[in-house]
Every structure is written in C-alpha cells, then in structure tokens.
Amino acid sequence: MKLNAQMRTETGTRASKKVRREGSIPAAVYGSSVDTFSVVFNRREFEDVLREVGANGVFTLDVEGDEEYQVFVKEQVNAALKDEIYHADLQAFLKGEKVIMDIPVYLEGDAELEEAVANQSLTEIQIEVAPASAPSEYYVDVSDLEIGDSLTVADLELEGDIEIITELDTTVVSISAPEEIIEVEPGEEAADMPEPELIGASDDDEEDEEEE
C-alpha cells in the first residue's frame, strides 16, 4: 500500500490550519535511519491506507516521487470537536530493523463469565518487533477465569520474534464479584429516617408539654 506525500515547507499554527482546510494532514517522519522531516498528504487517502493496513500496519510513503520510505503510524492526534485526524507521526525503518511499538489489548469471552466481572487494567502493551511482523492487536480470553483470578503480561502468549517491553508483572485483567445493589422499597427509606429535632426547645417547654 502506498501513500503519496509532499514535503512541507511552511510550519507553524497558521500554516497547519491552511493545510487542514485544504483537506490534507501535516505529519512528521522520523526514525533511526532518517533525519526528521515534515510532509503533508491527503486526508482521505491516508484514511484509506489505515483501513487497508490496520492501526499498526506498514505502508510505503512516497515523497514527491523522489524517495520512498517504509513507515507505520507511531502516533496520531484527532481533532477535539471533529471525527477526523489532526496530525500524524510516522516512523520510518529499514528492512529487518526492530522498533518499539504499542499494541492495543482487548478482552474476549467476558460475556461468558458467570456472576463475575472482568476488570481490565492494561489497554496496550509495548513490544520490540520488526514492524512487518507486528500484530495489529492482541486479544485476551477470559472465559475460563473465575472470581479472584488475574492475568499479568507474563501470561500473554505472543507468537513470533517479539520481545515484550512492558513489565511482566503488570496486571492485565482481574476477575471480581459484581457489586451488590441493594434495592430500597418505596416508603422504606422515609420510615428509617430519624424524626427532626425541635431546635430552640428548652427543658421547661418539654415539661409543660408533659403536664398538658
């Protein structure tokens, strides 16, 4: 998959706004094999590439037809009030080079848990891998877990030549009993409330009431 890009000659907030109004996205390209530089590319074409290769997928960045780079999306920023990409960081790499990537973690099988709740503590893991071999996501099956069980990063089984960077004792998910919800019957709450105390009543007043 290839994405065409142009070198970005103007920088700054005003220039970035102009680029976005024209339907393009400003981006930075960096890596151990290249000096950092800025580019712009068409927003729709970039979104098409992401749909094709996935979140961590590798694609070719063609810069003005002169240079091509193998890259993946290291980070992207979305607009606050619009569902569109605001800026992107692309990491370039050489064939066979390993890089550090963040892989999203999802739970599966939690709907099969009986009277238990899965509490996910970790939503992504950091690994070192050749980008072309990197998984786009990782699913943790919790269907066989019981209340009191938990899984750590050390329990994850990643195939291929992958080194996990995240601390192995980090909890990924734990299973607990659901919180008990106590239902209050209508009128029950009012019946349990203490009677209001008469402020300012003296002992003499109370004695007068008793005499009456």
PDB file of C-alpha atoms in Angstrom, residues 8-144:
ATOM      1  CA  ARG A   8       6.101  20.580   3.949  1.00  0.00           C
ATOM      2  CA  THR A   9       7.930  23.868   3.540  1.00  0.00           C
ATOM      3  CA  GLU A  10       5.823  26.055   5.850  1.00  0.00           C
ATOM      4  CA  THR A  11       5.362  25.260   9.532  1.00  0.00           C
ATOM      5  CA  GLY A  12       3.520  26.832  12.440  1.00  0.00           C
ATOM      6  CA  THR A  13      -0.091  27.069  13.549  1.00  0.00           C
ATOM      7  CA  ARG A  14      -1.292  29.252  10.682  1.00  0.00           C
ATOM      8  CA  ALA A  15       0.315  27.018   8.064  1.00  0.00           C
ATOM      9  CA  SER A  16      -1.126  23.889   9.699  1.00  0.00           C
ATOM     10  CA  LYS A  17      -4.635  25.341   9.671  1.00  0.00           C
ATOM     11  CA  LYS A  18      -4.285  26.133   5.982  1.00  0.00           C
ATOM     12  CA  VAL A  19      -3.166  22.571   5.245  1.00  0.00           C
ATOM     13  CA  ARG A  20      -6.179  21.133   7.063  1.00  0.00           C
ATOM     14  CA  ARG A  21      -8.621  23.481   5.321  1.00  0.00           C
ATOM     15  CA  GLU A  22      -7.296  22.122   2.031  1.00  0.00           C
ATOM     16  CA  GLY A  23      -8.154  18.561   3.087  1.00  0.00           C
ATOM     17  CA  SER A  24      -4.637  17.464   3.971  1.00  0.00           C
ATOM     18  CA  ILE A  25      -2.865  16.333   7.135  1.00  0.00           C
ATOM     19  CA  PRO A  26       0.502  17.614   8.417  1.00  0.00           C
ATOM     20  CA  ALA A  27       2.827  14.859   9.587  1.00  0.00           C
ATOM     21  CA  ALA A  28       6.338  14.269  10.897  1.00  0.00           C
ATOM     22  CA  VAL A  29       8.542  11.430   9.669  1.00  0.00           C
ATOM     23  CA  TYR A  30      11.413  10.170  11.815  1.00  0.00           C
ATOM     24  CA  GLY A  31      13.437   7.056  12.572  1.00  0.00           C
ATOM     25  CA  SER A  32      16.925   5.775  13.274  1.00  0.00           C
ATOM     26  CA  SER A  33      17.726   5.710   9.565  1.00  0.00           C
ATOM     27  CA  VAL A  34      16.420   9.179   8.600  1.00  0.00           C
ATOM     28  CA  ASP A  35      16.629  12.760   9.739  1.00  0.00           C
ATOM     29  CA  THR A  36      13.251  14.045  10.901  1.00  0.00           C
ATOM     30  CA  PHE A  37      11.294  15.900   8.214  1.00  0.00           C
ATOM     31  CA  SER A  38       7.745  17.181   7.696  1.00  0.00           C
ATOM     32  CA  VAL A  39       5.267  16.223   4.999  1.00  0.00           C
ATOM     33  CA  VAL A  40       1.623  16.693   4.079  1.00  0.00           C
ATOM     34  CA  PHE A  41      -0.736  14.216   2.447  1.00  0.00           C
ATOM     35  CA  ASN A  42      -4.387  13.927   1.507  1.00  0.00           C
ATOM     36  CA  ARG A  43      -6.634  13.099   4.464  1.00  0.00           C
ATOM     37  CA  ARG A  44      -8.931  10.710   2.590  1.00  0.00           C
ATOM     38  CA  GLU A  45      -6.026   8.834   1.029  1.00  0.00           C
ATOM     39  CA  PHE A  46      -4.428   8.437   4.461  1.00  0.00           C
ATOM     40  CA  GLU A  47      -7.682   7.141   5.969  1.00  0.00           C
ATOM     41  CA  ASP A  48      -7.974   4.642   3.091  1.00  0.00           C
ATOM     42  CA  VAL A  49      -4.461   3.376   3.834  1.00  0.00           C
ATOM     43  CA  LEU A  50      -5.256   2.934   7.533  1.00  0.00           C
ATOM     44  CA  ARG A  51      -8.406   0.975   6.723  1.00  0.00           C
ATOM     45  CA  GLU A  52      -6.363  -1.284   4.459  1.00  0.00           C
ATOM     46  CA  VAL A  53      -3.293  -1.966   6.634  1.00  0.00           C
ATOM     47  CA  GLY A  54      -4.726  -1.516  10.138  1.00  0.00           C
ATOM     48  CA  ALA A  55      -3.603   0.597  13.089  1.00  0.00           C
ATOM     49  CA  ASN A  56      -0.006  -0.701  13.199  1.00  0.00           C
ATOM     50  CA  GLY A  57       0.235  -1.711   9.564  1.00  0.00           C
ATOM     51  CA  VAL A  58       3.228  -0.972   7.365  1.00  0.00           C
ATOM     52  CA  PHE A  59       2.907   1.036   4.163  1.00  0.00           C
ATOM     53  CA  THR A  60       5.113   2.879   1.685  1.00  0.00           C
ATOM     54  CA  LEU A  61       5.394   6.659   1.913  1.00  0.00           C
ATOM     55  CA  ASP A  62       6.238   8.141  -1.488  1.00  0.00           C
ATOM     56  CA  VAL A  63       7.598  11.672  -1.065  1.00  0.00           C
ATOM     57  CA  GLU A  64       7.123  13.653  -4.279  1.00  0.00           C
ATOM     58  CA  GLY A  65       8.134  10.631  -6.346  1.00  0.00           C
ATOM     59  CA  ASP A  66      11.774  11.028  -5.298  1.00  0.00           C
ATOM     60  CA  GLU A  67      12.092   8.973  -2.114  1.00  0.00           C
ATOM     61  CA  GLU A  68      10.180   6.037  -0.675  1.00  0.00           C
ATOM     62  CA  TYR A  69      10.121   5.016   2.980  1.00  0.00           C
ATOM     63  CA  GLN A  70       8.673   2.021   4.785  1.00  0.00           C
ATOM     64  CA  VAL A  71       6.688   3.523   7.661  1.00  0.00           C
ATOM     65  CA  PHE A  72       3.974   2.864  10.225  1.00  0.00           C
ATOM     66  CA  VAL A  73       1.856   5.249  12.286  1.00  0.00           C
ATOM     67  CA  LYS A  74       3.602   5.814  15.599  1.00  0.00           C
ATOM     68  CA  GLU A  75       1.002   8.278  16.840  1.00  0.00           C
ATOM     69  CA  GLN A  76      -1.958  10.200  15.516  1.00  0.00           C
ATOM     70  CA  VAL A  77      -3.902  13.083  17.022  1.00  0.00           C
ATOM     71  CA  ASN A  78      -7.603  13.507  16.328  1.00  0.00           C
ATOM     72  CA  ALA A  79      -9.416  16.831  16.291  1.00  0.00           C
ATOM     73  CA  ALA A  80     -11.200  17.659  19.535  1.00  0.00           C
ATOM     74  CA  LEU A  81     -14.594  18.517  18.047  1.00  0.00           C
ATOM     75  CA  LYS A  82     -14.473  16.608  14.750  1.00  0.00           C
ATOM     76  CA  ASP A  83     -14.089  12.932  13.937  1.00  0.00           C
ATOM     77  CA  GLU A  84     -11.010  13.427  11.790  1.00  0.00           C
ATOM     78  CA  ILE A  85      -7.243  13.073  12.048  1.00  0.00           C
ATOM     79  CA  TYR A  86      -5.474  16.282  13.071  1.00  0.00           C
ATOM     80  CA  HIS A  87      -1.795  15.265  12.882  1.00  0.00           C
ATOM     81  CA  ALA A  88       0.288  12.113  12.458  1.00  0.00           C
ATOM     82  CA  ASP A  89       3.758  10.882  13.399  1.00  0.00           C
ATOM     83  CA  LEU A  90       5.205   8.270  11.046  1.00  0.00           C
ATOM     84  CA  GLN A  91       8.198   6.134  11.986  1.00  0.00           C
ATOM     85  CA  ALA A  92      10.468   5.021   9.160  1.00  0.00           C
ATOM     86  CA  PHE A  93      12.537   1.845   9.423  1.00  0.00           C
ATOM     87  CA  LEU A  94      14.909  -0.341   7.441  1.00  0.00           C
ATOM     88  CA  LYS A  95      14.158  -3.896   6.346  1.00  0.00           C
ATOM     89  CA  GLY A  96      14.770  -6.264   9.259  1.00  0.00           C
ATOM     90  CA  GLU A  97      15.068  -3.441  11.790  1.00  0.00           C
ATOM     91  CA  LYS A  98      13.219  -3.894  15.079  1.00  0.00           C
ATOM     92  CA  VAL A  99      11.362  -0.987  16.630  1.00  0.00           C
ATOM     93  CA  ILE A 100       9.280  -0.413  19.756  1.00  0.00           C
ATOM     94  CA  MET A 101       5.531  -0.437  19.122  1.00  0.00           C
ATOM     95  CA  ASP A 102       2.397  -0.118  21.256  1.00  0.00           C
ATOM     96  CA  ILE A 103      -0.150  -2.877  20.647  1.00  0.00           C
ATOM     97  CA  PRO A 104      -3.768  -2.447  21.839  1.00  0.00           C
ATOM     98  CA  VAL A 105      -5.121  -5.170  24.141  1.00  0.00           C
ATOM     99  CA  TYR A 106      -8.776  -6.253  24.104  1.00  0.00           C
ATOM    100  CA  LEU A 107     -10.764  -8.743  26.174  1.00  0.00           C
ATOM    101  CA  GLU A 108     -12.848 -11.541  24.712  1.00  0.00           C
ATOM    102  CA  GLY A 109     -15.072 -14.085  26.409  1.00  0.00           C
ATOM    103  CA  ASP A 110     -16.103 -11.715  29.194  1.00  0.00           C
ATOM    104  CA  ALA A 111     -19.760 -12.186  28.242  1.00  0.00           C
ATOM    105  CA  GLU A 112     -19.394 -15.866  29.207  1.00  0.00           C
ATOM    106  CA  LEU A 113     -18.332 -15.138  32.778  1.00  0.00           C
ATOM    107  CA  GLU A 114     -20.880 -16.373  35.305  1.00  0.00           C
ATOM    108  CA  GLU A 115     -21.689 -13.904  38.069  1.00  0.00           C
ATOM    109  CA  ALA A 116     -18.298 -12.245  37.662  1.00  0.00           C
ATOM    110  CA  VAL A 117     -16.858  -9.034  36.267  1.00  0.00           C
ATOM    111  CA  ALA A 118     -13.669  -8.633  34.218  1.00  0.00           C
ATOM    112  CA  ASN A 119     -11.662  -5.547  35.232  1.00  0.00           C
ATOM    113  CA  GLN A 120      -9.151  -4.570  32.544  1.00  0.00           C
ATOM    114  CA  SER A 121      -6.131  -2.734  33.960  1.00  0.00           C
ATOM    115  CA  LEU A 122      -3.941  -2.588  30.837  1.00  0.00           C
ATOM    116  CA  THR A 123      -5.185  -1.464  27.426  1.00  0.00           C
ATOM    117  CA  GLU A 124      -1.934  -1.766  25.456  1.00  0.00           C
ATOM    118  CA  ILE A 125       1.436  -3.477  25.683  1.00  0.00           C
ATOM    119  CA  GLN A 126       4.781  -2.261  24.416  1.00  0.00           C
ATOM    120  CA  ILE A 127       6.847  -4.660  22.331  1.00  0.00           C
ATOM    121  CA  GLU A 128      10.010  -4.663  20.227  1.00  0.00           C
ATOM    122  CA  VAL A 129       9.450  -6.246  16.846  1.00  0.00           C
ATOM    123  CA  ALA A 130      10.046  -5.922  13.118  1.00  0.00           C
ATOM    124  CA  PRO A 131       7.061  -3.770  12.045  1.00  0.00           C
ATOM    125  CA  ALA A 132       6.072  -6.102   9.227  1.00  0.00           C
ATOM    126  CA  SER A 133       5.639  -8.898  11.799  1.00  0.00           C
ATOM    127  CA  ALA A 134       3.826  -6.854  14.436  1.00  0.00           C
ATOM    128  CA  PRO A 135       0.275  -7.829  15.412  1.00  0.00           C
ATOM    129  CA  SER A 136      -2.279  -5.072  14.951  1.00  0.00           C
ATOM    130  CA  GLU A 137      -3.975  -6.036  18.232  1.00  0.00           C
ATOM    131  CA  TYR A 138      -3.983  -8.694  20.936  1.00  0.00           C
ATOM    132  CA  TYR A 139      -6.998 -10.438  22.451  1.00  0.00           C
ATOM    133  CA  VAL A 140      -7.053 -11.932  25.948  1.00  0.00           C
ATOM    134  CA  ASP A 141      -9.552 -14.762  26.505  1.00  0.00           C
ATOM    135  CA  VAL A 142     -11.076 -14.523  29.986  1.00  0.00           C
ATOM    136  CA  SER A 143     -13.922 -17.020  29.528  1.00  0.00           C
ATOM    137  CA  ASP A 144     -12.276 -19.688  31.744  1.00  0.00           C
TER     138      ASP A 144
END
